[in-house]
Tab-separated table of C-alpha atoms in Angstrom:
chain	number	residue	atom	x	y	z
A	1	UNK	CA	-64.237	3.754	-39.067
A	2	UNK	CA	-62.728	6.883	-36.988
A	3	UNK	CA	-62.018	9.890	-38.774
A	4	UNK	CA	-60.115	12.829	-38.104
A	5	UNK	CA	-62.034	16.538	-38.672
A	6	UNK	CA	-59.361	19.428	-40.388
A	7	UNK	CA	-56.921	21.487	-37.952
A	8	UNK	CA	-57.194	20.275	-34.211
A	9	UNK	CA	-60.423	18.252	-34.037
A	10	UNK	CA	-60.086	15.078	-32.162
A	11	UNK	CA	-60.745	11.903	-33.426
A	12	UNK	CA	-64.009	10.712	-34.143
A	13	UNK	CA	-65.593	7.435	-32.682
A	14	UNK	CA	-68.382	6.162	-33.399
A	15	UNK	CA	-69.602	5.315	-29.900
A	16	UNK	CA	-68.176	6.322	-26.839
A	17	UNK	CA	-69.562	4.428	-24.085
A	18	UNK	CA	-69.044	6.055	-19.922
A	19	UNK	CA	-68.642	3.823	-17.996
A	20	UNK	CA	-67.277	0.132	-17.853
A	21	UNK	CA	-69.519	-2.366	-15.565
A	22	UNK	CA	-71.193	-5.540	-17.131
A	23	UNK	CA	-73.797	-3.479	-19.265
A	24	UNK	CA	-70.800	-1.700	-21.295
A	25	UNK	CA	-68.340	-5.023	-21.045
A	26	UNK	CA	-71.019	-6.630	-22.880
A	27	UNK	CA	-71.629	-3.907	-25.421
A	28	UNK	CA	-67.586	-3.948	-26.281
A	29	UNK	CA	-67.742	-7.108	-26.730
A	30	UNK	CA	-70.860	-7.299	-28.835
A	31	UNK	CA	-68.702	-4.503	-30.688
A	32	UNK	CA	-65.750	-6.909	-30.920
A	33	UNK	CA	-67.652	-9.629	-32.293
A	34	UNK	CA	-69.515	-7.220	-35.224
A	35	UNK	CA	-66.046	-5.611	-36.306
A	36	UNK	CA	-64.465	-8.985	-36.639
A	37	UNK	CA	-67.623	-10.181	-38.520
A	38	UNK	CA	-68.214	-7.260	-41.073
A	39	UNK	CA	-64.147	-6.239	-41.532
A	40	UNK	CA	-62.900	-3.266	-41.480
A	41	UNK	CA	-64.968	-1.072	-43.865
A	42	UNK	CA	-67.825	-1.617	-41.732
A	43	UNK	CA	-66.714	-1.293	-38.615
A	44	UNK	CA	-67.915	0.638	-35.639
A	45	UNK	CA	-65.074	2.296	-33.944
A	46	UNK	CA	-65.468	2.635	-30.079
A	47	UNK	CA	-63.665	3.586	-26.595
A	48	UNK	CA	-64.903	3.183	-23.453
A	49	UNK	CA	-63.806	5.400	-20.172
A	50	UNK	CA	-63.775	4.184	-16.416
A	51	UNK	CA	-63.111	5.655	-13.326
A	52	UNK	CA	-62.233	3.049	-11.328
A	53	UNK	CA	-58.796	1.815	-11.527
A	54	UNK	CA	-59.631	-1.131	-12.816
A	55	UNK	CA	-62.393	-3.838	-13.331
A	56	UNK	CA	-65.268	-3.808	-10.162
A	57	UNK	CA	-68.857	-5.237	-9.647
A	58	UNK	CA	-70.338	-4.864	-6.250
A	59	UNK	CA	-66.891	-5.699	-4.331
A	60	UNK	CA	-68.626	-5.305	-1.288
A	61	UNK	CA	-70.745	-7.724	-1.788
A	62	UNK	CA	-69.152	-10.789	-2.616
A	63	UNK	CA	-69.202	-12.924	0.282
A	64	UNK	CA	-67.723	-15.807	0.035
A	65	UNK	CA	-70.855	-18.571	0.141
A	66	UNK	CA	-72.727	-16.142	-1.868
A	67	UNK	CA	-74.534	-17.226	-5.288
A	68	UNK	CA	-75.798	-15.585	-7.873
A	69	UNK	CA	-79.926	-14.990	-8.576
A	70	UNK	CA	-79.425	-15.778	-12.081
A	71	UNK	CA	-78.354	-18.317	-14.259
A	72	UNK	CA	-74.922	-18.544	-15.677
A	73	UNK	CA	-76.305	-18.737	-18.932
A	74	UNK	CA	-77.781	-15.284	-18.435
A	75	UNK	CA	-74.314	-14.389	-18.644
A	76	UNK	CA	-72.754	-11.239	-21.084
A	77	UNK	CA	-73.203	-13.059	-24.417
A	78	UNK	CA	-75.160	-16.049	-24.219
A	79	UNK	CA	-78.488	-15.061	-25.142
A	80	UNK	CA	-77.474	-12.847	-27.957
A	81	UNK	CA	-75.000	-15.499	-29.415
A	82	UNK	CA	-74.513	-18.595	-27.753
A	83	UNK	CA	-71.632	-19.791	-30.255
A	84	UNK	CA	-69.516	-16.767	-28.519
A	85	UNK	CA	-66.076	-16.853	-27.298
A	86	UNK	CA	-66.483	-15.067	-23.870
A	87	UNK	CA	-69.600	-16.673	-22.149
A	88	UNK	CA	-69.389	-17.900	-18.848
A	89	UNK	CA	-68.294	-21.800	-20.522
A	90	UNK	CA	-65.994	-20.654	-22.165
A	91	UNK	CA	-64.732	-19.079	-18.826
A	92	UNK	CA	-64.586	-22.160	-16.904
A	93	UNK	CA	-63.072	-24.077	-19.723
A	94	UNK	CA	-60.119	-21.615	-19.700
A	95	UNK	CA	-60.202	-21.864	-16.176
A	96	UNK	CA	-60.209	-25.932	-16.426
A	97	UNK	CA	-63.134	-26.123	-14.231
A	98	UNK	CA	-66.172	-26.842	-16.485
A	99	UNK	CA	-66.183	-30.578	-16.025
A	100	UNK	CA	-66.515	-29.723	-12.180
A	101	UNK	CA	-68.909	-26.980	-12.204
A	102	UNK	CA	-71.269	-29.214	-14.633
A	103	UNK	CA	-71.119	-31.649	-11.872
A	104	UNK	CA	-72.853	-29.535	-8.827
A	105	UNK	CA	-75.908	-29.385	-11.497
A	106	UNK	CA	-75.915	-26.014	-10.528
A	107	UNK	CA	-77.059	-22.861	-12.367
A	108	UNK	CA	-76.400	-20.249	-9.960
A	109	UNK	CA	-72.533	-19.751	-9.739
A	110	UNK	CA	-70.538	-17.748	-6.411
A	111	UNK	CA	-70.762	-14.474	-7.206
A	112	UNK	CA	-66.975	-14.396	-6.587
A	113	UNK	CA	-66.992	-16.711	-9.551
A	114	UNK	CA	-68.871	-14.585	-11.602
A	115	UNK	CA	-67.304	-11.628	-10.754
A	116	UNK	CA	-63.452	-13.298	-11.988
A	117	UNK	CA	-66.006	-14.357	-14.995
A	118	UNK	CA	-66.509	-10.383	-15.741
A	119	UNK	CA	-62.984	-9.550	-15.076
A	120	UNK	CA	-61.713	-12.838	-17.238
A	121	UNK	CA	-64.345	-10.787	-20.009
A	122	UNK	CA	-63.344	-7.116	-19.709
A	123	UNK	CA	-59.710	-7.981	-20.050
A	124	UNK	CA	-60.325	-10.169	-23.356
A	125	UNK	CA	-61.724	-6.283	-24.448
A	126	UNK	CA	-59.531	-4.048	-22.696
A	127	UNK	CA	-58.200	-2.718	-25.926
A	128	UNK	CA	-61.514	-0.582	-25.737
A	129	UNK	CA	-61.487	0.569	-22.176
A	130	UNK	CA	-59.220	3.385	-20.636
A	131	UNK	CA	-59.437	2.784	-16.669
A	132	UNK	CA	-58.519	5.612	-14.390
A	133	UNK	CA	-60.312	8.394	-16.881
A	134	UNK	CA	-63.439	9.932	-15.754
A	135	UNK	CA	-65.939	11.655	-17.571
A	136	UNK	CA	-66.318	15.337	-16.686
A	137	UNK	CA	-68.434	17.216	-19.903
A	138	UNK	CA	-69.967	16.813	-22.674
A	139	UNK	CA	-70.615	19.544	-25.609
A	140	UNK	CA	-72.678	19.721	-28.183
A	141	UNK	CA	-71.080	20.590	-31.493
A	142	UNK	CA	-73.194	22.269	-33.516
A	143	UNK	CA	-72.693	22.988	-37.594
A	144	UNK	CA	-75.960	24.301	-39.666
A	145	UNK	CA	-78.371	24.198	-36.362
A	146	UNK	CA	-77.977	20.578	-36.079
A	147	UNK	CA	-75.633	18.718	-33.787
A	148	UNK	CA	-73.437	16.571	-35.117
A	149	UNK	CA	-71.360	15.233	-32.579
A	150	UNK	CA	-70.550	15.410	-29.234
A	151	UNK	CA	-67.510	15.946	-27.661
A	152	UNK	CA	-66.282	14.087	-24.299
A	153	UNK	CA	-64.257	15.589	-21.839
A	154	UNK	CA	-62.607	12.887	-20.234
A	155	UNK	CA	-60.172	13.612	-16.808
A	156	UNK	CA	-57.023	11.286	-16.141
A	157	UNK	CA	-54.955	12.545	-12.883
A	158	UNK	CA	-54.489	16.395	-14.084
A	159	UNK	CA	-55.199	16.346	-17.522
A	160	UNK	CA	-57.864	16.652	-19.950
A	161	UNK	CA	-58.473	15.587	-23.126
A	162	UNK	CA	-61.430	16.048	-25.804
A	163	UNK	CA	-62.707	13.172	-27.641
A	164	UNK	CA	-65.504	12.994	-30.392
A	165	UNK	CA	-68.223	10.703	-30.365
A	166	UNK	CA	-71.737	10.550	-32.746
A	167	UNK	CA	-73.173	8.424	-30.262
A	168	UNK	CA	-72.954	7.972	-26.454
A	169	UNK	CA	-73.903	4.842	-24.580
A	170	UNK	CA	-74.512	5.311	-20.724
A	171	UNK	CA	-73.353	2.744	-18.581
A	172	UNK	CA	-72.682	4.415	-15.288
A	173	UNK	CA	-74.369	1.938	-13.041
A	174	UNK	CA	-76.274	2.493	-9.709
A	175	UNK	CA	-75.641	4.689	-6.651
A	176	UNK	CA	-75.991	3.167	-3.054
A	177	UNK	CA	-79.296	4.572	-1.356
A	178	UNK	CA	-79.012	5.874	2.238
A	179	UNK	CA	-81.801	6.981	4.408
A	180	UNK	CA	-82.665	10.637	3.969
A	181	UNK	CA	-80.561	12.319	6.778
A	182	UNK	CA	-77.673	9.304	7.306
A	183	UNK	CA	-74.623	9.898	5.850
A	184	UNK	CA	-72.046	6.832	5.619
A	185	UNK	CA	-68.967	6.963	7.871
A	186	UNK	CA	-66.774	4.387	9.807
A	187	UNK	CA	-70.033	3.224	12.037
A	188	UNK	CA	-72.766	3.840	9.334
A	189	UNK	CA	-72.307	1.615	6.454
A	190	UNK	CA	-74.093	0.699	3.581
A	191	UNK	CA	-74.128	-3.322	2.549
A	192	UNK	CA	-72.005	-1.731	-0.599
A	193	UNK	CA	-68.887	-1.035	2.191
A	194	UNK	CA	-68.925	-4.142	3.643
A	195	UNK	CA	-66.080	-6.455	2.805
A	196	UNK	CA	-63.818	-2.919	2.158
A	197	UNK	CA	-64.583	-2.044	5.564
A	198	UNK	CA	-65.194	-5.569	8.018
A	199	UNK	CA	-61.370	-5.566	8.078
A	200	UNK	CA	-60.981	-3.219	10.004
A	201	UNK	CA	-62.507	-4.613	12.936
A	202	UNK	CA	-60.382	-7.406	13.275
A	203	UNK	CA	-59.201	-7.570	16.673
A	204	UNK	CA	-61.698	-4.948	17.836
A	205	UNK	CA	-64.168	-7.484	19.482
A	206	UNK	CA	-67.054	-5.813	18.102
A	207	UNK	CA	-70.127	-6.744	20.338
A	208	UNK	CA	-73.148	-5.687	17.919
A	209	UNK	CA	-73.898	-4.699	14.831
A	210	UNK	CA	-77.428	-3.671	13.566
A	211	UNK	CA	-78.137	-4.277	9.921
A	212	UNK	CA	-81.521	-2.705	8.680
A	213	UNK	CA	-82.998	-3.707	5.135
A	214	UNK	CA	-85.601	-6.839	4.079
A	215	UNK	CA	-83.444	-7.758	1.088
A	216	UNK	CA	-81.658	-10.501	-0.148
A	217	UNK	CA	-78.131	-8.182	0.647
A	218	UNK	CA	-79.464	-7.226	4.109
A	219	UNK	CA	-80.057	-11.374	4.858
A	220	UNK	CA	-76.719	-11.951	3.328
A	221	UNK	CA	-75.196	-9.206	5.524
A	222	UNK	CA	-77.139	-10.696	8.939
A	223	UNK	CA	-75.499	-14.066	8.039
A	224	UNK	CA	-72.350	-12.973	7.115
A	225	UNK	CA	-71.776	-11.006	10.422
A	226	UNK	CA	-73.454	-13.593	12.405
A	227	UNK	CA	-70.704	-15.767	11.020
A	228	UNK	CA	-67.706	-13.901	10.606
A	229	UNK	CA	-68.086	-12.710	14.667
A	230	UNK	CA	-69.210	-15.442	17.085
A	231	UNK	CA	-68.960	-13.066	19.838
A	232	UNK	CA	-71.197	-10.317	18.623
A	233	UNK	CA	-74.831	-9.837	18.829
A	234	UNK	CA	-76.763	-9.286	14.959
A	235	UNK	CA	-79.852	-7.757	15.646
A	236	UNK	CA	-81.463	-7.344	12.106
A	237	UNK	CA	-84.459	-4.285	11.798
A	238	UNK	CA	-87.334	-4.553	9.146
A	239	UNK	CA	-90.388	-2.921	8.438
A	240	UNK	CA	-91.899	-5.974	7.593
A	241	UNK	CA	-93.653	-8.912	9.848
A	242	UNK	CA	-90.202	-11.429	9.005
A	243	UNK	CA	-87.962	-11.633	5.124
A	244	UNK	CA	-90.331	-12.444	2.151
A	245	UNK	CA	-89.102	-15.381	0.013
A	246	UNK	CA	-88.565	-14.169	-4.092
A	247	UNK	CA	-90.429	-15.898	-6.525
A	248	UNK	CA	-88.086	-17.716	-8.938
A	249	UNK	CA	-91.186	-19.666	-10.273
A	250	UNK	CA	-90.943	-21.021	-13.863
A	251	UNK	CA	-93.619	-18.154	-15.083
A	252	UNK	CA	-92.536	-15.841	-13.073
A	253	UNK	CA	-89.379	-15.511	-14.369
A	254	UNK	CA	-90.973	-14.919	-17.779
A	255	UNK	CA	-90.960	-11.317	-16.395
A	256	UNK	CA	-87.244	-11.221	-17.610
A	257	UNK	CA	-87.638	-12.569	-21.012
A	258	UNK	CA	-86.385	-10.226	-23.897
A	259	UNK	CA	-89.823	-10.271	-25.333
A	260	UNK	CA	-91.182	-9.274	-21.795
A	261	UNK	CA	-89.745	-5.579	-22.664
A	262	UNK	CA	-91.811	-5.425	-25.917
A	263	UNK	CA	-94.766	-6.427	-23.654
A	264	UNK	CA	-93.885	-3.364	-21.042
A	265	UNK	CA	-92.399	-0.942	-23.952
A	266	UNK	CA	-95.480	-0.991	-25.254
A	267	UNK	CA	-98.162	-1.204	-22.514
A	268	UNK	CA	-100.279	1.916	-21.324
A	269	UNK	CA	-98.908	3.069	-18.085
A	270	UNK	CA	-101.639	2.181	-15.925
A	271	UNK	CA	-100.309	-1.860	-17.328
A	272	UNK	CA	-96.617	-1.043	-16.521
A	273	UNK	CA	-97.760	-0.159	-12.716
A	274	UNK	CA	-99.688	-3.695	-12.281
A	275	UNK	CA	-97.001	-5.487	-14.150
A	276	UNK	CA	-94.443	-4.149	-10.951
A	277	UNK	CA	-96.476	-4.561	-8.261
A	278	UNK	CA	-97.519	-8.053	-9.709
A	279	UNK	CA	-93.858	-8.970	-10.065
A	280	UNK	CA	-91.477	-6.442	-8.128
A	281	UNK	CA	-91.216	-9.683	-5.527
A	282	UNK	CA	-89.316	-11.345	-8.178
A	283	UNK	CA	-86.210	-9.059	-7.582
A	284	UNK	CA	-87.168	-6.464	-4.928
A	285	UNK	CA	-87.169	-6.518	-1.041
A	286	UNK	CA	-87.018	-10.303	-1.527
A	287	UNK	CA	-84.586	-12.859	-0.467
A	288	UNK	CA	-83.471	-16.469	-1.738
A	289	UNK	CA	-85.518	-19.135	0.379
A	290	UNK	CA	-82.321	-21.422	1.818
A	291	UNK	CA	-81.325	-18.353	2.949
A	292	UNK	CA	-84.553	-17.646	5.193
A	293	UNK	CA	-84.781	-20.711	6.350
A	294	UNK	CA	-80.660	-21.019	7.302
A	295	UNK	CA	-81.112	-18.016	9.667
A	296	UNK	CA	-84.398	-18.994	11.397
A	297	UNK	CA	-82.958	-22.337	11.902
A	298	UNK	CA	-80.116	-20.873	13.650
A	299	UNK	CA	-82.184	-18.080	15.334
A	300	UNK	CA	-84.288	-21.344	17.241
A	301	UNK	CA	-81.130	-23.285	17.343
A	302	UNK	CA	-79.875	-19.868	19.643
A	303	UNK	CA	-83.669	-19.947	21.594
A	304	UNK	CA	-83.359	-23.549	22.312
A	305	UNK	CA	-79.554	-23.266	23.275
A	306	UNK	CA	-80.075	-19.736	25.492
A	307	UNK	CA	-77.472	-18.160	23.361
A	308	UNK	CA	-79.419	-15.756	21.168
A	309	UNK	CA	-77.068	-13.559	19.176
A	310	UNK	CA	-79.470	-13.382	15.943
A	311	UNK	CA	-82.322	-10.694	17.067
A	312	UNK	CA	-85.252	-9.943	14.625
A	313	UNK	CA	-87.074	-6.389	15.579
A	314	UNK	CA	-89.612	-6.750	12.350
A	315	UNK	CA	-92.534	-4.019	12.023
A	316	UNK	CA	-90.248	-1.384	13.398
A	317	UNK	CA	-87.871	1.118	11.684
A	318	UNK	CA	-84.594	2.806	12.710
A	319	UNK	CA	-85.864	6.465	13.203
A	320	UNK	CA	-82.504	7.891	14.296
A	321	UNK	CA	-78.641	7.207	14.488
A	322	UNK	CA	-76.324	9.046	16.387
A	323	UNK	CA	-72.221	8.345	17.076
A	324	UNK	CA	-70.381	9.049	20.078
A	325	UNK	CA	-67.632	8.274	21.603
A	326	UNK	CA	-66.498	5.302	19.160
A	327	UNK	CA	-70.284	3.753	19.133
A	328	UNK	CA	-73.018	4.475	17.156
A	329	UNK	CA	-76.777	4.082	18.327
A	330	UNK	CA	-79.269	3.278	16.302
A	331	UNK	CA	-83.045	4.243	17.851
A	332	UNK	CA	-85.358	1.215	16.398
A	333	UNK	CA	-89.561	2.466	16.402
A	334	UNK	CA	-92.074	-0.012	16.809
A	335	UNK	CA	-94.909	0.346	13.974
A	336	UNK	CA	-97.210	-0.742	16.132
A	337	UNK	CA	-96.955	0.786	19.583
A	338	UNK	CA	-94.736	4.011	18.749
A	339	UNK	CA	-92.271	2.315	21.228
A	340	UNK	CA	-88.813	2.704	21.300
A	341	UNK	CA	-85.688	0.625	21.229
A	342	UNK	CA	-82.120	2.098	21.629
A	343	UNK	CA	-79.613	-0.266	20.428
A	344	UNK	CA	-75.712	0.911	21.017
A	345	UNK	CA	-73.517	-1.068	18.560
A	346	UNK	CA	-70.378	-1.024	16.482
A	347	UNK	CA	-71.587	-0.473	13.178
A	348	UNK	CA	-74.907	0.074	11.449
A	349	UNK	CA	-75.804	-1.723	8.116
A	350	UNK	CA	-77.793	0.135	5.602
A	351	UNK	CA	-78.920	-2.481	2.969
A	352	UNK	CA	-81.175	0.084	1.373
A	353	UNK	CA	-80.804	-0.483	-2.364
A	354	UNK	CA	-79.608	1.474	-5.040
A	355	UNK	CA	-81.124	4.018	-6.961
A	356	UNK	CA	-79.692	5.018	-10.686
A	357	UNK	CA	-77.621	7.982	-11.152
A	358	UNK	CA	-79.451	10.609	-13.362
A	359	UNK	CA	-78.750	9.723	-16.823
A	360	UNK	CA	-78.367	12.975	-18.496
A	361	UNK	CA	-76.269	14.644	-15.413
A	362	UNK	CA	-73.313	14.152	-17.312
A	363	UNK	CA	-74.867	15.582	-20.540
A	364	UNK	CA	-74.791	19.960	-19.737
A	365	UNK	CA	-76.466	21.543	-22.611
A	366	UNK	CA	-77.284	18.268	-24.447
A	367	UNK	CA	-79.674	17.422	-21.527
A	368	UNK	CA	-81.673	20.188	-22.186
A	369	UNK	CA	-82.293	18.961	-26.598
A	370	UNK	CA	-83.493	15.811	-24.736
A	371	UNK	CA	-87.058	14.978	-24.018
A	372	UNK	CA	-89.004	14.002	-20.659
A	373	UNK	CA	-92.260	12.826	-19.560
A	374	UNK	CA	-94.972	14.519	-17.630
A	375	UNK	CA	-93.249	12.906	-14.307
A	376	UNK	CA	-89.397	14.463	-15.220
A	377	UNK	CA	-88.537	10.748	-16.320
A	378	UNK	CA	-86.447	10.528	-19.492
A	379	UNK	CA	-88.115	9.447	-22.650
A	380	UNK	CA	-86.497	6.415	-23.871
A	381	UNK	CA	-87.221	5.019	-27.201
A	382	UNK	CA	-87.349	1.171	-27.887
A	383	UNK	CA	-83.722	0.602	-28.723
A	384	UNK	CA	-82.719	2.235	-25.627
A	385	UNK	CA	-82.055	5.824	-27.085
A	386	UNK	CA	-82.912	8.699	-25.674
A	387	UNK	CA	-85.624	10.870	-27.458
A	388	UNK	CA	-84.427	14.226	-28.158
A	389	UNK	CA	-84.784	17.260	-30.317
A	390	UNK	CA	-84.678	16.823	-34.319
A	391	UNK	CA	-81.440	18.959	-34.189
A	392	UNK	CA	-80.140	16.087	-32.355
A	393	UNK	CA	-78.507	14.062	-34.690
A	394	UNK	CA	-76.302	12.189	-32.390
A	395	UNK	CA	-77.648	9.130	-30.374
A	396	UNK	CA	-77.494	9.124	-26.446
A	397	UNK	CA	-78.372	5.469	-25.471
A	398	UNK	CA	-78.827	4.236	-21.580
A	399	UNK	CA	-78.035	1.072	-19.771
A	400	UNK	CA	-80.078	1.274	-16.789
A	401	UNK	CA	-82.519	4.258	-15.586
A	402	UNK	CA	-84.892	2.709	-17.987
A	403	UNK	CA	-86.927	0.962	-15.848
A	404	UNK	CA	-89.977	2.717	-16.082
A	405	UNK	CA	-89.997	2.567	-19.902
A	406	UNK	CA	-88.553	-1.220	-20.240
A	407	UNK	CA	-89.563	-2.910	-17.228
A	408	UNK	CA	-87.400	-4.548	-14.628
A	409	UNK	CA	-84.892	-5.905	-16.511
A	410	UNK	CA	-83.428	-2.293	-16.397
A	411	UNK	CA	-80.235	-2.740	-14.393
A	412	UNK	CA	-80.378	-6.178	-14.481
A	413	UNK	CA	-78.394	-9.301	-15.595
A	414	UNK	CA	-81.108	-11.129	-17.725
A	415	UNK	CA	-81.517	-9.009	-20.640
A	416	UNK	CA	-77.806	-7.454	-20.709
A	417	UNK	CA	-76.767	-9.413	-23.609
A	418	UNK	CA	-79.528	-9.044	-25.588
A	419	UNK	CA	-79.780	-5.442	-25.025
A	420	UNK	CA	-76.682	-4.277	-26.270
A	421	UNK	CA	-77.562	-6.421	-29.228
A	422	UNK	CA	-80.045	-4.126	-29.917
A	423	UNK	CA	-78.396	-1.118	-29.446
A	424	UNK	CA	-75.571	-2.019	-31.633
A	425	UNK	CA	-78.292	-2.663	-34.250
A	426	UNK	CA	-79.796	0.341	-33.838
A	427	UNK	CA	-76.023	2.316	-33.970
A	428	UNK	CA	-75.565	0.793	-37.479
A	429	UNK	CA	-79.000	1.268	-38.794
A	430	UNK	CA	-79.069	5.014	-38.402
A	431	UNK	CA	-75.593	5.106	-39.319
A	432	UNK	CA	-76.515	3.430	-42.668
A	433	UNK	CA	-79.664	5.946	-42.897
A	434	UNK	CA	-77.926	8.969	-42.091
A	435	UNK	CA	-74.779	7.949	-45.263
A	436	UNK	CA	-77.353	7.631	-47.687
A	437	UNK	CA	-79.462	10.820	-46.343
A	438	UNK	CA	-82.902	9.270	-45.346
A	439	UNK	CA	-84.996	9.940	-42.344
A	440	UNK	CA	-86.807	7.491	-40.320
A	441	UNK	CA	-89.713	8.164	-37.710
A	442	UNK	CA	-88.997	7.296	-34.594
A	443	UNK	CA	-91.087	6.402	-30.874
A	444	UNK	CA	-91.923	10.355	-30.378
A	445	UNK	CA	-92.827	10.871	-33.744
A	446	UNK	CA	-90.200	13.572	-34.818
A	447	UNK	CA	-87.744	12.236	-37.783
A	448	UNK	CA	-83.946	11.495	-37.178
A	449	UNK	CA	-81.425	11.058	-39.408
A	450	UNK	CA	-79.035	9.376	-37.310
């Protein structure tokens, strides 16, 4: 339950969570669903903050053929409690399409389906969520050497306000990657930009557009374009000899598992390296199989036709972009010979991934009570908490950047639901401990209270 300290200290939450994407939609619900089970007394009081105006997954990307790579029932809530209100059935069934989704015998949904699925989920919890209000500090406060909360600085328009949290939850999501040296502009996109941005060259008769990546987005992107402008040239550039199919396999998959992170949590390092190079093709640099096969069908269909707008420059790299004049030019580099290819188009493509935004930038002097390994990465304990200082009485928990500590289920889909699970259970348990006064060990070996 929130308190209120003496004089004018803010109110006190329990968790504050920054951020509002799937990861922390699915921890406010799993918060929803534990305050309406336990009542009142029990209850873990929350608030969320998000910069965006409103509700947003990967806008850019949500082409309108395009499926998900997961299964609906890998949804927000599903695997943590199937009997619950806001999974993805429920959805359709408010939606009064269930009957005709069941029918497709189909477990991949659009992704513009799943999307209105989030959106349909975060507004069920929007009671928990101020939109518009970005997270600009946060302070230790300190009383007897030991912090015991931290406050929040949180930014709406011109004004700032202080809140009070005793445990943070990090949901802030991933940051589009861009070759070292290209910096995204009207001509230079990344895949994230694409749908905001293919607007506005409507009516321009673009005549070629150059998309460079081996993933699933970059196919999607090649297709899409291809499509959307029958009189333009798609000439897609790849290190690679031609797209490598992802492995969806039955065992494969078990990589995702919830128990899978036990597995990785807990194997020596030199384990974790062969267990992602054994099965990074499951979700990296990897695209859906239809999809390969759809664009070399079309690419022969092109040859055989002598209209050959789909281009494939594989073992090469784009070494250079420049942008004059309206155009940009993108130089492509043979691997093998050293040769090179200038290709003048309309707009360059970046599908170069994402990397996660550091998860204790946000943090000022709280970053420094909290503990790294030998390679600068954060320690993370099992139940997704940060390890810090024994002063640190306050819990910092992360939704994604945990990859090399809980495998590739990280930033992903699969293990959302059950992951906030377990952080909620671990947000209660030390809250229990720390009432009654005990101590607990914990993955680093110093003893918490909280």
């Amino acid at each position: 339950m929130s308190q209120v300290l003496p004089g004018d200290a803010p109110l006190i939450h329990d968790l504050i969570g920054i951020g509002f994407g799937p990861s922390n939609v699915a921890m406010a619900i799993a918060l929803s669903e534990h305050n309406a089970r336990v009542g009142r007394r029990e209850a873990v009081t929350s608030h969320f903050f998000e910069r965006q105006p409103r509700f947003g997954w990967h806008r850019g990307m949500l082409i309108d053929d395009a499926t998900m790579q997961v299964s609906f029932l890998k949804d927000l809530v599903t695997l943590r409690n199937p009997a619950s209100e806001f999974s993805f059935l429920c959805y359709l069934q408010s939606r009064g399409r269930l009957v005709d989704f069941l029918n497709q015998k189909n477990l991949f949904p659009l992704r513009a389906e799943f999307h209105d699925y989030l959106e349909w989920a975060a507004a069920k919890v929007d009671d928990q969520v101020s939109y518009g209000h970005e997270v600009i500090a946060v302070e230790p406060v300190e009383r007897d050497g030991a912090v015991e909360y931290l406050d929040v600085t949180v930014r709406s328009g011109a004004e700032a306000v202080v809140h009070r949290a005793r445990n943070l939850v990090l949901g802030t999501g991933l940051r589009p990657r861009m070759p070292e040296g290209v910096e995204r502009t009207d001509r230079v996109w990344h895949t994230s930009d694409l749908l905001a941005k293919v607007d506005g060259l409507e009516g321009s008769r673009p005549s070629r557009f150059v998309v460079v990546g081996a993933g699933q987005s970059a196919a999607e992107n090649v297709a899409y374009l291809h499509r959307r402008f029958p009189g333009a040239e798609v000439c897609a550039v790849f290190a690679r000899y031609g797209y490598s199919p992802s492995d969806d396999s039955s065992f494969a998959n078990r990589i995702f598992d919830p128990a899978a992170v036990d597995d990785y949590f807990s194997a020596p390092d030199a384990v974790k390296r062969k267990l992602m190079d054994y099965h990074g093709n499951t979700n990296y640099s990897v695209v859906d199989i239809d999809l390969i096969d759809e664009l070399y069908r079309e690419a022969y269909r092109e040859k055989v036709l002598g209209t050959e707008r789909l281009r494939f420059l594989n073992v090469s790299r784009v070494t250079a972009v420049t942008e004059a004049g309206g155009r940009v030019s993108a130089t492509v580099t043979s691997l093998v010979t050293g040769g090179e290819t200038r290709l003048d188009a309309d707009v360059v493509v970046f599908a170069t991934g994402y990397h996660p935004a550091d998860p204790l930038g946000l943090l000022g002097p709280v970053a420094d009570r909290c503990h790294r390994d030998d390679l600068g990465r954060v320690r993370v304990e099992r139940d997704y908490r940060v390890a810090a200082d024994p002063a640190l009485r306050c819990g910092v928990y992360l939704q994604g950047g945990t990859e090399h500590t809980h495998g590739i289920t990280s930033s992903l889909l699969s293990n959302t639901a059950v992951r906030v699970g377990e952080i909620l259970a671990s947000v209660v348990d030390r809250g229990r401990r720390a009432a009654v006064g005990t101590a607990e060990p914990v993955a680093d070996g110093v003893a918490s209270a909280r």
